[in-house]
Amino acid sequence: IDLNDPQVYRDLAKPVGALNPDRLKKFVDRYESFEDDLMPKFHYGSHYSSSGIVLYYLLRLEPFAGLAVSLQGGKFDHADRLFDDLPGTWDGCLSDMSDVKELIPEFYYCPEMLLNVNKFNLGTRQDGKKLGDVKLPPWASDAADFIATHQRALESEYVSNNLHHWIDLVFGSKQRGQEATEAFNVFFYMTYEGQVDIDAITDPIQQKAALDQIAHFGQTPYQLFKEDHPIRMSVEESIS
């Protein structure tokens, strides 16, 4: 893989849900046609960051494996729904209407997350494949090579020149309001801090449902920046 080629990178100026123009059109159509007196419009009903996503990626490591088993009532989820194939997971993030997840930090330092180091019985898929290590893209020779390449990509010129756009989407100026709408970056309202007054919900069943939604289905980070984030300085600029 050539990390000097901009075509190998995702567009960091777009949320995951906007990377595929055909799927984005469906999100936009839903957003524009949605009408509710109590619920604000949103592009995405799922989220890019949640406890479930962390468990999905890290089920081969403890304590995440135990948590995943507990969540599924004492056993791993069906093999066809487990993390097993990096190219397939990427394809799902580009095509599935309920899948807009981002990567987690372990993708940049933890090759063990891709290996069944604990020899868990993860089951067998419907096509007969028994789950073990995660399938890697063809350019990676092994899990360590995949993670090392990710590290180099994170420090590449392309990412250095574009990461501020991603910061705007997740932590900054395009996280909320009109700029978020124009960037196709609006999520279900309960994922945003301060949008639900839990103490004002008097029905205990509705209050628990709201807390479960917030805890398990994703939370948008606190908005750190109200203005566009500056581009990362080059080495020459930082020492001049």
PDB file of C-alpha atoms in Angstrom:
ATOM      1  CA  ILE A   1       0.000   0.000   0.000  1.00  0.00           C
ATOM      2  CA  ASP A   2       1.310   3.467  -0.916  1.00  0.00           C
ATOM      3  CA  LEU A   3       0.673   5.855   1.980  1.00  0.00           C
ATOM      4  CA  ASN A   4       1.742   8.758  -0.223  1.00  0.00           C
ATOM      5  CA  ASP A   5      -1.308   8.186  -2.430  1.00  0.00           C
ATOM      6  CA  PRO A   6      -4.291  10.275  -1.211  1.00  0.00           C
ATOM      7  CA  GLN A   7      -6.679   7.773  -2.827  1.00  0.00           C
ATOM      8  CA  VAL A   8      -5.973   5.141  -0.155  1.00  0.00           C
ATOM      9  CA  TYR A   9      -7.435   7.348   2.595  1.00  0.00           C
ATOM     10  CA  ARG A  10     -11.034   8.069   3.508  1.00  0.00           C
ATOM     11  CA  ASP A  11     -12.300  11.622   3.093  1.00  0.00           C
ATOM     12  CA  LEU A  12     -11.781  13.071   6.580  1.00  0.00           C
ATOM     13  CA  ALA A  13     -14.029  16.031   5.760  1.00  0.00           C
ATOM     14  CA  LYS A  14     -17.054  13.708   5.737  1.00  0.00           C
ATOM     15  CA  PRO A  15     -18.634  11.586   8.474  1.00  0.00           C
ATOM     16  CA  VAL A  16     -18.658   7.849   7.809  1.00  0.00           C
ATOM     17  CA  GLY A  17     -22.317   8.027   6.801  1.00  0.00           C
ATOM     18  CA  ALA A  18     -21.511  10.466   3.999  1.00  0.00           C
ATOM     19  CA  LEU A  19     -18.643   8.526   2.401  1.00  0.00           C
ATOM     20  CA  ASN A  20     -20.909   6.575   0.046  1.00  0.00           C
ATOM     21  CA  PRO A  21     -22.956   9.061  -2.075  1.00  0.00           C
ATOM     22  CA  ASP A  22     -25.665   6.512  -2.881  1.00  0.00           C
ATOM     23  CA  ARG A  23     -26.261   5.682   0.773  1.00  0.00           C
ATOM     24  CA  LEU A  24     -25.991   9.349   1.735  1.00  0.00           C
ATOM     25  CA  LYS A  25     -28.888  10.177  -0.566  1.00  0.00           C
ATOM     26  CA  LYS A  26     -31.078   7.783   1.442  1.00  0.00           C
ATOM     27  CA  PHE A  27     -30.002   9.416   4.706  1.00  0.00           C
ATOM     28  CA  VAL A  28     -30.732  12.875   3.315  1.00  0.00           C
ATOM     29  CA  ASP A  29     -34.124  11.807   1.966  1.00  0.00           C
ATOM     30  CA  ARG A  30     -35.045  10.438   5.388  1.00  0.00           C
ATOM     31  CA  TYR A  31     -33.820  13.608   7.084  1.00  0.00           C
ATOM     32  CA  GLU A  32     -35.806  15.909   4.806  1.00  0.00           C
ATOM     33  CA  SER A  33     -39.012  13.866   5.012  1.00  0.00           C
ATOM     34  CA  PHE A  34     -38.897  13.356   8.788  1.00  0.00           C
ATOM     35  CA  GLU A  35     -41.523  15.341  10.697  1.00  0.00           C
ATOM     36  CA  ASP A  36     -42.132  15.037  14.445  1.00  0.00           C
ATOM     37  CA  ASP A  37     -43.408  17.609  16.916  1.00  0.00           C
ATOM     38  CA  LEU A  38     -41.129  16.352  19.701  1.00  0.00           C
ATOM     39  CA  MET A  39     -38.149  14.744  17.975  1.00  0.00           C
ATOM     40  CA  PRO A  40     -35.611  16.778  15.941  1.00  0.00           C
ATOM     41  CA  LYS A  41     -34.532  15.639  12.483  1.00  0.00           C
ATOM     42  CA  PHE A  42     -31.480  13.392  12.191  1.00  0.00           C
ATOM     43  CA  HIS A  43     -29.423  11.751   9.457  1.00  0.00           C
ATOM     44  CA  TYR A  44     -28.317   8.741  11.472  1.00  0.00           C
ATOM     45  CA  GLY A  45     -30.273   6.687  13.974  1.00  0.00           C
ATOM     46  CA  SER A  46     -27.156   4.754  14.972  1.00  0.00           C
ATOM     47  CA  HIS A  47     -23.897   6.270  16.181  1.00  0.00           C
ATOM     48  CA  TYR A  48     -20.182   6.194  15.397  1.00  0.00           C
ATOM     49  CA  SER A  49     -19.109   5.561  18.995  1.00  0.00           C
ATOM     50  CA  SER A  50     -20.739   3.333  21.603  1.00  0.00           C
ATOM     51  CA  SER A  51     -19.921   0.657  24.153  1.00  0.00           C
ATOM     52  CA  GLY A  52     -21.309  -1.922  21.729  1.00  0.00           C
ATOM     53  CA  ILE A  53     -18.823  -0.870  19.040  1.00  0.00           C
ATOM     54  CA  VAL A  54     -15.924  -1.236  21.490  1.00  0.00           C
ATOM     55  CA  LEU A  55     -17.109  -4.728  22.451  1.00  0.00           C
ATOM     56  CA  TYR A  56     -17.574  -5.622  18.783  1.00  0.00           C
ATOM     57  CA  TYR A  57     -13.967  -4.816  17.932  1.00  0.00           C
ATOM     58  CA  LEU A  58     -12.347  -6.128  21.133  1.00  0.00           C
ATOM     59  CA  LEU A  59     -14.251  -9.373  21.742  1.00  0.00           C
ATOM     60  CA  ARG A  60     -11.032 -11.407  21.440  1.00  0.00           C
ATOM     61  CA  LEU A  61      -9.527  -9.680  24.497  1.00  0.00           C
ATOM     62  CA  GLU A  62     -10.506  -9.572  28.141  1.00  0.00           C
ATOM     63  CA  PRO A  63     -12.302  -7.961  29.879  1.00  0.00           C
ATOM     64  CA  PHE A  64     -14.239  -7.147  26.701  1.00  0.00           C
ATOM     65  CA  ALA A  65     -14.928 -10.792  25.833  1.00  0.00           C
ATOM     66  CA  GLY A  66     -16.561 -11.345  29.215  1.00  0.00           C
ATOM     67  CA  LEU A  67     -18.628  -8.198  28.820  1.00  0.00           C
ATOM     68  CA  ALA A  68     -19.731  -9.250  25.333  1.00  0.00           C
ATOM     69  CA  VAL A  69     -20.757 -12.680  26.630  1.00  0.00           C
ATOM     70  CA  SER A  70     -22.663 -11.088  29.506  1.00  0.00           C
ATOM     71  CA  LEU A  71     -24.461  -8.772  27.103  1.00  0.00           C
ATOM     72  CA  GLN A  72     -25.599 -11.793  25.065  1.00  0.00           C
ATOM     73  CA  GLY A  73     -26.943 -13.725  28.024  1.00  0.00           C
ATOM     74  CA  GLY A  74     -23.940 -15.953  28.723  1.00  0.00           C
ATOM     75  CA  LYS A  75     -22.577 -16.753  25.273  1.00  0.00           C
ATOM     76  CA  PHE A  76     -20.990 -15.036  22.287  1.00  0.00           C
ATOM     77  CA  ASP A  77     -23.326 -13.594  19.686  1.00  0.00           C
ATOM     78  CA  HIS A  78     -23.983 -15.585  16.500  1.00  0.00           C
ATOM     79  CA  ALA A  79     -20.740 -16.027  14.534  1.00  0.00           C
ATOM     80  CA  ASP A  80     -22.127 -14.224  11.472  1.00  0.00           C
ATOM     81  CA  ARG A  81     -22.534 -11.061  13.554  1.00  0.00           C
ATOM     82  CA  LEU A  82     -19.074 -11.094  15.176  1.00  0.00           C
ATOM     83  CA  PHE A  83     -16.029  -9.080  14.071  1.00  0.00           C
ATOM     84  CA  ASP A  84     -14.144 -11.429  11.767  1.00  0.00           C
ATOM     85  CA  ASP A  85     -13.270  -9.686   8.514  1.00  0.00           C
ATOM     86  CA  LEU A  86     -11.700  -6.228   8.187  1.00  0.00           C
ATOM     87  CA  PRO A  87     -12.507  -5.746   4.470  1.00  0.00           C
ATOM     88  CA  GLY A  88     -16.059  -6.918   5.125  1.00  0.00           C
ATOM     89  CA  THR A  89     -16.433  -4.591   8.107  1.00  0.00           C
ATOM     90  CA  TRP A  90     -15.260  -1.658   5.969  1.00  0.00           C
ATOM     91  CA  ASP A  91     -17.758  -2.571   3.270  1.00  0.00           C
ATOM     92  CA  GLY A  92     -20.499  -2.625   5.909  1.00  0.00           C
ATOM     93  CA  CYS A  93     -19.517   0.836   7.136  1.00  0.00           C
ATOM     94  CA  LEU A  94     -19.944   2.081   3.572  1.00  0.00           C
ATOM     95  CA  SER A  95     -23.217   0.340   2.703  1.00  0.00           C
ATOM     96  CA  ASP A  96     -25.276  -0.629   5.753  1.00  0.00           C
ATOM     97  CA  MET A  97     -27.896   1.969   6.746  1.00  0.00           C
ATOM     98  CA  SER A  98     -27.353   1.186  10.431  1.00  0.00           C
ATOM     99  CA  ASP A  99     -23.542   1.079  10.399  1.00  0.00           C
ATOM    100  CA  VAL A 100     -21.592   4.349  10.611  1.00  0.00           C
ATOM    101  CA  LYS A 101     -19.020   3.339  13.223  1.00  0.00           C
ATOM    102  CA  GLU A 102     -15.583   4.885  13.479  1.00  0.00           C
ATOM    103  CA  LEU A 103     -12.404   3.050  14.462  1.00  0.00           C
ATOM    104  CA  ILE A 104     -11.323   2.760  18.091  1.00  0.00           C
ATOM    105  CA  PRO A 105      -7.824   3.713  19.384  1.00  0.00           C
ATOM    106  CA  GLU A 106      -6.672   0.079  19.562  1.00  0.00           C
ATOM    107  CA  PHE A 107      -6.494   0.033  15.753  1.00  0.00           C
ATOM    108  CA  TYR A 108      -3.319   2.104  16.113  1.00  0.00           C
ATOM    109  CA  TYR A 109      -1.420   0.165  18.769  1.00  0.00           C
ATOM    110  CA  CYS A 110      -2.936  -3.252  19.589  1.00  0.00           C
ATOM    111  CA  PRO A 111      -2.390  -6.089  17.073  1.00  0.00           C
ATOM    112  CA  GLU A 112      -3.691  -8.586  19.658  1.00  0.00           C
ATOM    113  CA  MET A 113      -7.243  -7.341  19.022  1.00  0.00           C
ATOM    114  CA  LEU A 114      -7.027  -9.040  15.609  1.00  0.00           C
ATOM    115  CA  LEU A 115      -5.787 -12.384  16.945  1.00  0.00           C
ATOM    116  CA  ASN A 116      -7.674 -15.042  18.860  1.00  0.00           C
ATOM    117  CA  VAL A 117      -4.898 -15.142  21.450  1.00  0.00           C
ATOM    118  CA  ASN A 118      -7.235 -16.590  24.100  1.00  0.00           C
ATOM    119  CA  LYS A 119      -8.451 -19.408  21.818  1.00  0.00           C
ATOM    120  CA  PHE A 120     -12.093 -18.500  22.379  1.00  0.00           C
ATOM    121  CA  ASN A 121     -14.725 -20.647  20.717  1.00  0.00           C
ATOM    122  CA  LEU A 122     -16.329 -17.926  18.614  1.00  0.00           C
ATOM    123  CA  GLY A 123     -18.503 -20.302  16.638  1.00  0.00           C
ATOM    124  CA  THR A 124     -18.933 -21.136  12.971  1.00  0.00           C
ATOM    125  CA  ARG A 125     -20.550 -18.947  10.328  1.00  0.00           C
ATOM    126  CA  GLN A 126     -23.361 -20.138   8.084  1.00  0.00           C
ATOM    127  CA  ASP A 127     -20.865 -20.540   5.246  1.00  0.00           C
ATOM    128  CA  GLY A 128     -18.963 -23.078   7.358  1.00  0.00           C
ATOM    129  CA  LYS A 129     -16.018 -20.872   8.373  1.00  0.00           C
ATOM    130  CA  LYS A 130     -14.878 -21.325  11.971  1.00  0.00           C
ATOM    131  CA  LEU A 131     -13.967 -17.977  13.524  1.00  0.00           C
ATOM    132  CA  GLY A 132     -10.419 -17.385  14.774  1.00  0.00           C
ATOM    133  CA  ASP A 133      -8.137 -14.512  13.815  1.00  0.00           C
ATOM    134  CA  VAL A 134      -9.591 -11.523  11.969  1.00  0.00           C
ATOM    135  CA  LYS A 135      -9.224 -11.546   8.173  1.00  0.00           C
ATOM    136  CA  LEU A 136      -6.866  -8.734   7.105  1.00  0.00           C
ATOM    137  CA  PRO A 137      -6.754  -6.660   3.909  1.00  0.00           C
ATOM    138  CA  PRO A 138      -4.414  -8.062   1.242  1.00  0.00           C
ATOM    139  CA  TRP A 139      -1.745  -5.402   1.817  1.00  0.00           C
ATOM    140  CA  ALA A 140      -1.128  -6.514   5.431  1.00  0.00           C
ATOM    141  CA  SER A 141       1.196  -9.476   5.968  1.00  0.00           C
ATOM    142  CA  ASP A 142       0.031 -10.014   9.560  1.00  0.00           C
ATOM    143  CA  ALA A 143      -1.691  -8.215  12.443  1.00  0.00           C
ATOM    144  CA  ALA A 144       1.481  -6.408  13.539  1.00  0.00           C
ATOM    145  CA  ASP A 145       2.049  -5.136   9.993  1.00  0.00           C
ATOM    146  CA  PHE A 146      -1.554  -3.927   9.793  1.00  0.00           C
ATOM    147  CA  ILE A 147      -1.275  -1.930  13.035  1.00  0.00           C
ATOM    148  CA  ALA A 148       2.169  -0.558  12.132  1.00  0.00           C
ATOM    149  CA  THR A 149       0.833   0.617   8.759  1.00  0.00           C
ATOM    150  CA  HIS A 150      -2.103   2.274  10.511  1.00  0.00           C
ATOM    151  CA  GLN A 151       0.345   4.098  12.764  1.00  0.00           C
ATOM    152  CA  ARG A 152       2.296   5.380   9.780  1.00  0.00           C
ATOM    153  CA  ALA A 153      -0.932   6.404   8.045  1.00  0.00           C
ATOM    154  CA  LEU A 154      -1.994   8.405  11.103  1.00  0.00           C
ATOM    155  CA  GLU A 155       1.251  10.375  10.923  1.00  0.00           C
ATOM    156  CA  SER A 156       1.155  10.767   7.134  1.00  0.00           C
ATOM    157  CA  GLU A 157       1.081  14.047   5.246  1.00  0.00           C
ATOM    158  CA  TYR A 158      -2.476  13.408   4.065  1.00  0.00           C
ATOM    159  CA  VAL A 159      -3.811  12.916   7.599  1.00  0.00           C
ATOM    160  CA  SER A 160      -1.770  15.843   8.931  1.00  0.00           C
ATOM    161  CA  ASN A 161      -3.285  18.059   6.238  1.00  0.00           C
ATOM    162  CA  ASN A 162      -6.867  16.855   6.756  1.00  0.00           C
ATOM    163  CA  LEU A 163      -7.349  15.718  10.346  1.00  0.00           C
ATOM    164  CA  HIS A 164      -8.687  19.131  11.364  1.00  0.00           C
ATOM    165  CA  HIS A 165     -11.783  18.448   9.225  1.00  0.00           C
ATOM    166  CA  TRP A 166     -12.503  15.284  11.222  1.00  0.00           C
ATOM    167  CA  ILE A 167     -11.991  17.200  14.475  1.00  0.00           C
ATOM    168  CA  ASP A 168     -14.593  19.729  13.298  1.00  0.00           C
ATOM    169  CA  LEU A 169     -17.099  16.901  12.754  1.00  0.00           C
ATOM    170  CA  VAL A 170     -16.535  15.065  16.030  1.00  0.00           C
ATOM    171  CA  PHE A 171     -15.484  17.747  18.512  1.00  0.00           C
ATOM    172  CA  GLY A 172     -15.924  21.085  16.796  1.00  0.00           C
ATOM    173  CA  SER A 173     -17.797  23.516  14.621  1.00  0.00           C
ATOM    174  CA  LYS A 174     -19.606  20.926  12.502  1.00  0.00           C
ATOM    175  CA  GLN A 175     -20.826  18.836  15.413  1.00  0.00           C
ATOM    176  CA  ARG A 176     -24.049  20.771  15.996  1.00  0.00           C
ATOM    177  CA  GLY A 177     -26.327  23.329  14.425  1.00  0.00           C
ATOM    178  CA  GLN A 178     -26.595  24.420  10.813  1.00  0.00           C
ATOM    179  CA  GLU A 179     -22.997  23.498  10.018  1.00  0.00           C
ATOM    180  CA  ALA A 180     -23.677  19.928  11.166  1.00  0.00           C
ATOM    181  CA  THR A 181     -26.729  19.779   8.920  1.00  0.00           C
ATOM    182  CA  GLU A 182     -24.779  21.033   5.922  1.00  0.00           C
ATOM    183  CA  ALA A 183     -22.025  18.470   6.659  1.00  0.00           C
ATOM    184  CA  PHE A 184     -24.583  15.604   6.875  1.00  0.00           C
ATOM    185  CA  ASN A 185     -23.520  15.087  10.478  1.00  0.00           C
ATOM    186  CA  VAL A 186     -26.724  15.067  12.547  1.00  0.00           C
ATOM    187  CA  PHE A 187     -27.356  12.126  14.882  1.00  0.00           C
ATOM    188  CA  PHE A 188     -30.306  11.067  16.997  1.00  0.00           C
ATOM    189  CA  TYR A 189     -30.980  13.857  19.489  1.00  0.00           C
ATOM    190  CA  MET A 190     -30.468  11.721  22.613  1.00  0.00           C
ATOM    191  CA  THR A 191     -26.792  11.206  21.743  1.00  0.00           C
ATOM    192  CA  TYR A 192     -26.056  14.890  22.415  1.00  0.00           C
ATOM    193  CA  GLU A 193     -25.143  16.192  25.849  1.00  0.00           C
ATOM    194  CA  GLY A 194     -27.870  18.209  27.542  1.00  0.00           C
ATOM    195  CA  GLN A 195     -30.675  17.191  25.180  1.00  0.00           C
ATOM    196  CA  VAL A 196     -32.521  15.082  27.764  1.00  0.00           C
ATOM    197  CA  ASP A 197     -33.366  16.118  31.334  1.00  0.00           C
ATOM    198  CA  ILE A 198     -33.357  12.725  33.017  1.00  0.00           C
ATOM    199  CA  ASP A 199     -34.595  14.117  36.335  1.00  0.00           C
ATOM    200  CA  ALA A 200     -37.647  15.574  34.610  1.00  0.00           C
ATOM    201  CA  ILE A 201     -38.795  12.127  33.426  1.00  0.00           C
ATOM    202  CA  THR A 202     -41.191  10.976  36.131  1.00  0.00           C
ATOM    203  CA  ASP A 203     -42.122   7.588  34.681  1.00  0.00           C
ATOM    204  CA  PRO A 204     -39.445   5.113  35.947  1.00  0.00           C
ATOM    205  CA  ILE A 205     -39.807   2.894  32.870  1.00  0.00           C
ATOM    206  CA  GLN A 206     -39.304   5.810  30.475  1.00  0.00           C
ATOM    207  CA  GLN A 207     -36.420   7.108  32.594  1.00  0.00           C
ATOM    208  CA  LYS A 208     -34.650   3.715  32.459  1.00  0.00           C
ATOM    209  CA  ALA A 209     -35.247   3.527  28.703  1.00  0.00           C
ATOM    210  CA  ALA A 210     -33.660   6.962  28.266  1.00  0.00           C
ATOM    211  CA  LEU A 211     -30.665   6.007  30.415  1.00  0.00           C
ATOM    212  CA  ASP A 212     -30.208   2.741  28.488  1.00  0.00           C
ATOM    213  CA  GLN A 213     -30.374   4.634  25.183  1.00  0.00           C
ATOM    214  CA  ILE A 214     -27.698   7.071  26.327  1.00  0.00           C
ATOM    215  CA  ALA A 215     -25.474   4.368  27.844  1.00  0.00           C
ATOM    216  CA  HIS A 216     -25.590   1.755  25.098  1.00  0.00           C
ATOM    217  CA  PHE A 217     -26.454   3.379  21.766  1.00  0.00           C
ATOM    218  CA  GLY A 218     -23.806   6.086  21.531  1.00  0.00           C
ATOM    219  CA  GLN A 219     -22.858   9.478  22.888  1.00  0.00           C
ATOM    220  CA  THR A 220     -21.591  12.459  20.941  1.00  0.00           C
ATOM    221  CA  PRO A 221     -18.573  14.000  22.727  1.00  0.00           C
ATOM    222  CA  TYR A 222     -18.705  17.360  24.452  1.00  0.00           C
ATOM    223  CA  GLN A 223     -18.285  20.106  21.862  1.00  0.00           C
ATOM    224  CA  LEU A 224     -14.784  21.462  22.469  1.00  0.00           C
ATOM    225  CA  PHE A 225     -14.528  23.989  19.627  1.00  0.00           C
ATOM    226  CA  LYS A 226     -17.045  26.445  18.201  1.00  0.00           C
ATOM    227  CA  GLU A 227     -14.766  27.620  15.371  1.00  0.00           C
ATOM    228  CA  ASP A 228     -13.037  25.602  12.649  1.00  0.00           C
ATOM    229  CA  HIS A 229      -9.953  23.818  13.933  1.00  0.00           C
ATOM    230  CA  PRO A 230      -6.683  24.995  12.350  1.00  0.00           C
ATOM    231  CA  ILE A 231      -4.677  22.693  10.129  1.00  0.00           C
ATOM    232  CA  ARG A 232      -1.734  20.916  11.722  1.00  0.00           C
ATOM    233  CA  MET A 233       1.499  22.867  11.327  1.00  0.00           C
ATOM    234  CA  SER A 234       4.209  21.369   9.175  1.00  0.00           C
ATOM    235  CA  VAL A 235       7.586  20.528  10.663  1.00  0.00           C
ATOM    236  CA  GLU A 236       9.077  23.614   9.016  1.00  0.00           C
ATOM    237  CA  GLU A 237       6.352  25.871  10.404  1.00  0.00           C
ATOM    238  CA  SER A 238       6.628  24.469  13.915  1.00  0.00           C
ATOM    239  CA  ILE A 239      10.370  25.125  14.188  1.00  0.00           C
ATOM    240  CA  SER A 240      10.509  28.460  12.371  1.00  0.00           C
TER     241      SER A 240
END
